[in-house]
PDB file of C-alpha atoms in Angstrom:
ATOM      1  CA  MET A  70       0.000   0.000   0.000  1.00 93.00           C
ATOM      2  CA  THR A  71       1.187   3.512  -0.851  1.00 98.00           C
ATOM      3  CA  GLY A  72       0.804   6.543   1.395  1.00 98.00           C
ATOM      4  CA  ILE A  73       1.429  10.025   0.030  1.00 99.00           C
ATOM      5  CA  PHE A  74       2.326  12.371   2.886  1.00 98.00           C
ATOM      6  CA  TYR A  75       2.557  16.074   2.150  1.00 97.00           C
ATOM      7  CA  GLY A  76       2.818  19.426   3.871  1.00 93.00           C
ATOM      8  CA  SER A  77       1.365  22.419   2.056  1.00 90.00           C
ATOM      9  CA  SER A  78       1.146  26.064   3.094  1.00 86.00           C
ATOM     10  CA  VAL A  79      -0.272  27.701  -0.046  1.00 86.00           C
ATOM     11  CA  GLY A  80      -1.613  24.632  -1.844  1.00 88.00           C
ATOM     12  CA  ASN A  81       1.090  23.820  -4.402  1.00 94.00           C
ATOM     13  CA  THR A  82       2.400  20.711  -2.637  1.00 96.00           C
ATOM     14  CA  ARG A  83      -1.163  19.506  -2.001  1.00 96.00           C
ATOM     15  CA  PHE A  84      -1.925  20.033  -5.700  1.00 97.00           C
ATOM     16  CA  VAL A  85       1.103  17.929  -6.696  1.00 98.00           C
ATOM     17  CA  ALA A  86       0.225  15.242  -4.126  1.00 98.00           C
ATOM     18  CA  GLU A  87      -3.284  15.012  -5.588  1.00 98.00           C
ATOM     19  CA  LYS A  88      -1.837  14.603  -9.090  1.00 98.00           C
ATOM     20  CA  LEU A  89       0.420  11.838  -7.774  1.00 98.00           C
ATOM     21  CA  ALA A  90      -2.560  10.057  -6.248  1.00 98.00           C
ATOM     22  CA  LEU A  91      -4.257  10.043  -9.661  1.00 97.00           C
ATOM     23  CA  LEU A  92      -1.138   8.543 -11.251  1.00 97.00           C
ATOM     24  CA  LEU A  93      -0.853   5.870  -8.545  1.00 97.00           C
ATOM     25  CA  PRO A  94      -4.244   4.140  -8.200  1.00 95.00           C
ATOM     26  CA  GLY A  95      -4.840   2.783  -4.714  1.00 95.00           C
ATOM     27  CA  SER A  96      -2.542   5.313  -3.057  1.00 98.00           C
ATOM     28  CA  GLU A  97      -3.857   7.368  -0.153  1.00 98.00           C
ATOM     29  CA  LEU A  98      -3.311  11.057   0.610  1.00 98.00           C
ATOM     30  CA  ASN A  99      -2.184  12.018   4.112  1.00 98.00           C
ATOM     31  CA  PRO A 100      -1.706  15.685   5.043  1.00 98.00           C
ATOM     32  CA  VAL A 101       1.133  15.717   7.565  1.00 97.00           C
ATOM     33  CA  GLU A 102      -0.618  18.101   9.945  1.00 95.00           C
ATOM     34  CA  THR A 103      -3.001  15.271  10.917  1.00 96.00           C
ATOM     35  CA  ALA A 104      -0.872  12.185  10.173  1.00 97.00           C
ATOM     36  CA  THR A 105       0.061   9.839  13.010  1.00 96.00           C
ATOM     37  CA  GLN A 106       2.714   7.206  13.590  1.00 97.00           C
ATOM     38  CA  GLU A 107       0.081   4.542  12.885  1.00 97.00           C
ATOM     39  CA  ASP A 108      -0.651   6.210   9.533  1.00 97.00           C
ATOM     40  CA  ILE A 109       3.026   6.046   8.591  1.00 98.00           C
ATOM     41  CA  GLU A 110       3.575   2.471   9.701  1.00 97.00           C
ATOM     42  CA  LYS A 111       0.602   0.981   7.828  1.00 97.00           C
ATOM     43  CA  TYR A 112       2.213   1.648   4.427  1.00 98.00           C
ATOM     44  CA  ASP A 113       5.012  -0.273   2.720  1.00 97.00           C
ATOM     45  CA  PHE A 114       5.687   2.580   0.293  1.00 98.00           C
ATOM     46  CA  LEU A 115       5.803   6.188   1.476  1.00 98.00           C
ATOM     47  CA  ILE A 116       5.943   9.214  -0.790  1.00 99.00           C
ATOM     48  CA  LEU A 117       6.892  12.312   1.187  1.00 98.00           C
ATOM     49  CA  GLY A 118       6.443  15.783  -0.275  1.00 97.00           C
ATOM     50  CA  THR A 119       7.515  19.130   1.111  1.00 96.00           C
ATOM     51  CA  SER A 120       8.168  22.596  -0.156  1.00 93.00           C
ATOM     52  CA  THR A 121      11.079  24.786   0.893  1.00 91.00           C
ATOM     53  CA  TRP A 122      10.469  27.892   2.994  1.00 86.00           C
ATOM     54  CA  GLY A 123      12.568  30.720   4.362  1.00 80.00           C
ATOM     55  CA  VAL A 124      16.254  30.096   3.934  1.00 79.00           C
ATOM     56  CA  GLY A 125      15.988  26.473   2.828  1.00 83.00           C
ATOM     57  CA  ASN A 126      13.737  25.124   5.581  1.00 80.00           C
ATOM     58  CA  LEU A 127      11.076  22.439   5.595  1.00 84.00           C
ATOM     59  CA  GLN A 128       7.450  23.502   5.242  1.00 85.00           C
ATOM     60  CA  ASP A 129       5.942  24.372   8.673  1.00 85.00           C
ATOM     61  CA  ASP A 130       3.674  21.317   9.020  1.00 88.00           C
ATOM     62  CA  PHE A 131       6.576  19.061   8.052  1.00 87.00           C
ATOM     63  CA  GLU A 132       8.779  20.638  10.738  1.00 83.00           C
ATOM     64  CA  THR A 133       6.275  19.361  13.313  1.00 88.00           C
ATOM     65  CA  PHE A 134       5.690  16.029  11.532  1.00 94.00           C
ATOM     66  CA  VAL A 135       9.403  15.161  11.558  1.00 93.00           C
ATOM     67  CA  ASP A 136       9.204  14.076  15.209  1.00 94.00           C
ATOM     68  CA  THR A 137       6.408  11.639  14.359  1.00 96.00           C
ATOM     69  CA  LEU A 138       8.344  10.400  11.344  1.00 95.00           C
ATOM     70  CA  LEU A 139      11.543   9.864  13.329  1.00 95.00           C
ATOM     71  CA  THR A 140       9.798   7.835  16.039  1.00 96.00           C
ATOM     72  CA  SER A 141       8.111   5.631  13.423  1.00 97.00           C
ATOM     73  CA  ASN A 142       9.538   2.308  12.289  1.00 97.00           C
ATOM     74  CA  LEU A 143      10.799   3.010   8.764  1.00 97.00           C
ATOM     75  CA  ASN A 144      12.964  -0.101   8.592  1.00 97.00           C
ATOM     76  CA  GLY A 145      12.412  -1.913   5.289  1.00 97.00           C
ATOM     77  CA  LYS A 146      10.012   0.699   3.913  1.00 98.00           C
ATOM     78  CA  THR A 147      10.423   2.080   0.413  1.00 98.00           C
ATOM     79  CA  ILE A 148      10.451   5.865   0.323  1.00 98.00           C
ATOM     80  CA  ALA A 149      10.277   8.384  -2.512  1.00 99.00           C
ATOM     81  CA  LEU A 150      10.638  12.120  -1.958  1.00 99.00           C
ATOM     82  CA  PHE A 151       9.382  15.090  -3.896  1.00 98.00           C
ATOM     83  CA  GLY A 152      10.133  18.709  -3.200  1.00 98.00           C
ATOM     84  CA  LEU A 153       8.944  22.067  -4.405  1.00 97.00           C
ATOM     85  CA  GLY A 154      11.142  25.120  -4.651  1.00 96.00           C
ATOM     86  CA  ASP A 155      11.826  28.284  -6.628  1.00 96.00           C
ATOM     87  CA  GLN A 156      15.066  27.861  -8.553  1.00 96.00           C
ATOM     88  CA  PHE A 157      15.227  31.457  -9.797  1.00 95.00           C
ATOM     89  CA  THR A 158      14.403  33.430  -6.643  1.00 94.00           C
ATOM     90  CA  TYR A 159      16.234  31.008  -4.326  1.00 94.00           C
ATOM     91  CA  PRO A 160      18.904  29.391  -6.520  1.00 96.00           C
ATOM     92  CA  ASP A 161      21.188  28.651  -3.563  1.00 95.00           C
ATOM     93  CA  THR A 162      18.538  26.756  -1.537  1.00 95.00           C
ATOM     94  CA  PHE A 163      16.452  25.147  -4.304  1.00 97.00           C
ATOM     95  CA  CYS A 164      14.430  22.248  -2.843  1.00 97.00           C
ATOM     96  CA  ASN A 165      16.506  22.268   0.346  1.00 96.00           C
ATOM     97  CA  GLY A 166      13.418  21.120   2.266  1.00 96.00           C
ATOM     98  CA  MET A 167      13.567  17.810   0.405  1.00 97.00           C
ATOM     99  CA  GLY A 168      17.297  17.578   1.111  1.00 97.00           C
ATOM    100  CA  ARG A 169      16.786  18.232   4.824  1.00 95.00           C
ATOM    101  CA  LEU A 170      14.090  15.565   4.956  1.00 96.00           C
ATOM    102  CA  TYR A 171      16.400  13.072   3.245  1.00 98.00           C
ATOM    103  CA  GLU A 172      19.203  13.805   5.714  1.00 96.00           C
ATOM    104  CA  LEU A 173      16.864  13.235   8.654  1.00 96.00           C
ATOM    105  CA  ILE A 174      15.648   9.790   7.552  1.00 97.00           C
ATOM    106  CA  LYS A 175      18.385   8.346   5.336  1.00 97.00           C
ATOM    107  CA  ASP A 176      19.798   6.197   8.152  1.00 96.00           C
ATOM    108  CA  LYS A 177      16.441   4.840   9.360  1.00 96.00           C
ATOM    109  CA  GLY A 178      16.705   1.534   7.449  1.00 96.00           C
ATOM    110  CA  CYS A 179      14.513   2.541   4.517  1.00 97.00           C
ATOM    111  CA  ASP A 180      15.155   2.100   0.797  1.00 97.00           C
ATOM    112  CA  PHE A 181      14.967   5.217  -1.365  1.00 98.00           C
ATOM    113  CA  VAL A 182      13.649   5.248  -4.922  1.00 98.00           C
ATOM    114  CA  GLY A 183      12.979   8.054  -7.369  1.00 98.00           C
ATOM    115  CA  LYS A 184      16.249   9.917  -7.753  1.00 98.00           C
ATOM    116  CA  TRP A 185      15.948  12.590 -10.419  1.00 98.00           C
ATOM    117  CA  PRO A 186      18.522  14.234 -12.752  1.00 98.00           C
ATOM    118  CA  SER A 187      19.523  17.764 -11.774  1.00 97.00           C
ATOM    119  CA  ASP A 188      20.838  18.954 -15.136  1.00 95.00           C
ATOM    120  CA  ASP A 189      17.556  20.401 -16.504  1.00 94.00           C
ATOM    121  CA  TYR A 190      17.329  23.014 -13.753  1.00 97.00           C
ATOM    122  CA  ASP A 191      18.935  26.431 -13.258  1.00 96.00           C
ATOM    123  CA  PHE A 192      20.130  26.722  -9.643  1.00 96.00           C
ATOM    124  CA  SER A 193      23.452  27.163  -7.883  1.00 96.00           C
ATOM    125  CA  ASP A 194      23.152  24.910  -4.820  1.00 95.00           C
ATOM    126  CA  SER A 195      20.790  22.438  -3.188  1.00 97.00           C
ATOM    127  CA  LEU A 196      20.954  20.142  -0.182  1.00 97.00           C
ATOM    128  CA  ALA A 197      18.711  17.832  -2.209  1.00 98.00           C
ATOM    129  CA  VAL A 198      21.505  16.969  -4.663  1.00 98.00           C
ATOM    130  CA  VAL A 199      23.627  13.954  -3.755  1.00 98.00           C
ATOM    131  CA  ASP A 200      26.202  12.600  -6.214  1.00 97.00           C
ATOM    132  CA  GLY A 201      24.906  14.878  -8.969  1.00 96.00           C
ATOM    133  CA  GLU A 202      21.230  13.864  -8.708  1.00 98.00           C
ATOM    134  CA  PHE A 203      18.268  15.052  -6.712  1.00 99.00           C
ATOM    135  CA  VAL A 204      17.340  12.599  -3.956  1.00 98.00           C
ATOM    136  CA  GLY A 205      13.769  12.800  -5.271  1.00 99.00           C
ATOM    137  CA  LEU A 206      11.673  14.712  -7.773  1.00 99.00           C
ATOM    138  CA  ALA A 207      12.345  18.463  -7.761  1.00 98.00           C
ATOM    139  CA  LEU A 208       9.498  20.668  -8.965  1.00 98.00           C
ATOM    140  CA  ASP A 209       9.265  24.415  -9.521  1.00 98.00           C
ATOM    141  CA  GLU A 210       5.601  25.410  -9.624  1.00 96.00           C
ATOM    142  CA  ASP A 211       6.575  29.096  -9.599  1.00 94.00           C
ATOM    143  CA  ASN A 212       8.622  29.073 -12.799  1.00 97.00           C
ATOM    144  CA  GLU A 213       8.042  25.743 -14.568  1.00 97.00           C
ATOM    145  CA  PRO A 214       4.477  24.594 -13.843  1.00 97.00           C
ATOM    146  CA  ASP A 215       4.200  23.465 -17.466  1.00 98.00           C
ATOM    147  CA  LEU A 216       6.795  20.725 -16.781  1.00 98.00           C
ATOM    148  CA  THR A 217       5.148  19.288 -13.663  1.00 98.00           C
ATOM    149  CA  ASP A 218       2.807  16.792 -15.346  1.00 98.00           C
ATOM    150  CA  TYR A 219       5.587  15.458 -17.577  1.00 98.00           C
ATOM    151  CA  ARG A 220       8.031  15.156 -14.679  1.00 98.00           C
ATOM    152  CA  LEU A 221       5.456  13.415 -12.471  1.00 98.00           C
ATOM    153  CA  GLY A 222       4.607  10.951 -15.229  1.00 98.00           C
ATOM    154  CA  GLU A 223       8.239  10.091 -15.888  1.00 98.00           C
ATOM    155  CA  TRP A 224       9.093   9.901 -12.196  1.00 98.00           C
ATOM    156  CA  THR A 225       6.273   7.522 -11.327  1.00 97.00           C
ATOM    157  CA  LYS A 226       7.279   5.128 -14.123  1.00 95.00           C
ATOM    158  CA  GLY A 227      10.174   4.173 -11.849  1.00 88.00           C
ATOM    159  CA  PHE A 228       7.792   2.853  -9.200  1.00 85.00           C
TER     160      PHE A 228
END
């Protein structure tokens, strides 16, 4: 079973999460502001989505949800990440929220899927890039909303 967990302040991440749910029949949407440890642990496959706020921080609801996530048993779970950012206004922190989330859970015994190439973006630095690739799908709804559907479709083919 697939659980899509997202934090959204202005609606963009929720919008992307809803599109993902349509591409992945049988998946369930879980806003992180109400998600519990039991919600996390009932899924084998977790898709976690956050935007980046301030100077490269996680979205507010995700900041609170991290404690729940870290006390959950993630051992053996498959996890995919997606992040939203603004590569032109914040080129030095593009999708850092996704990178911070990855750093927090990478040693929790889970298997990550869904790395994404970083070469089709215009940014200078990102915590979400490891070994030349994004740790998950990077989206820019502010500047490239026309690429979101294509990127989501290609990304989910890997699942």
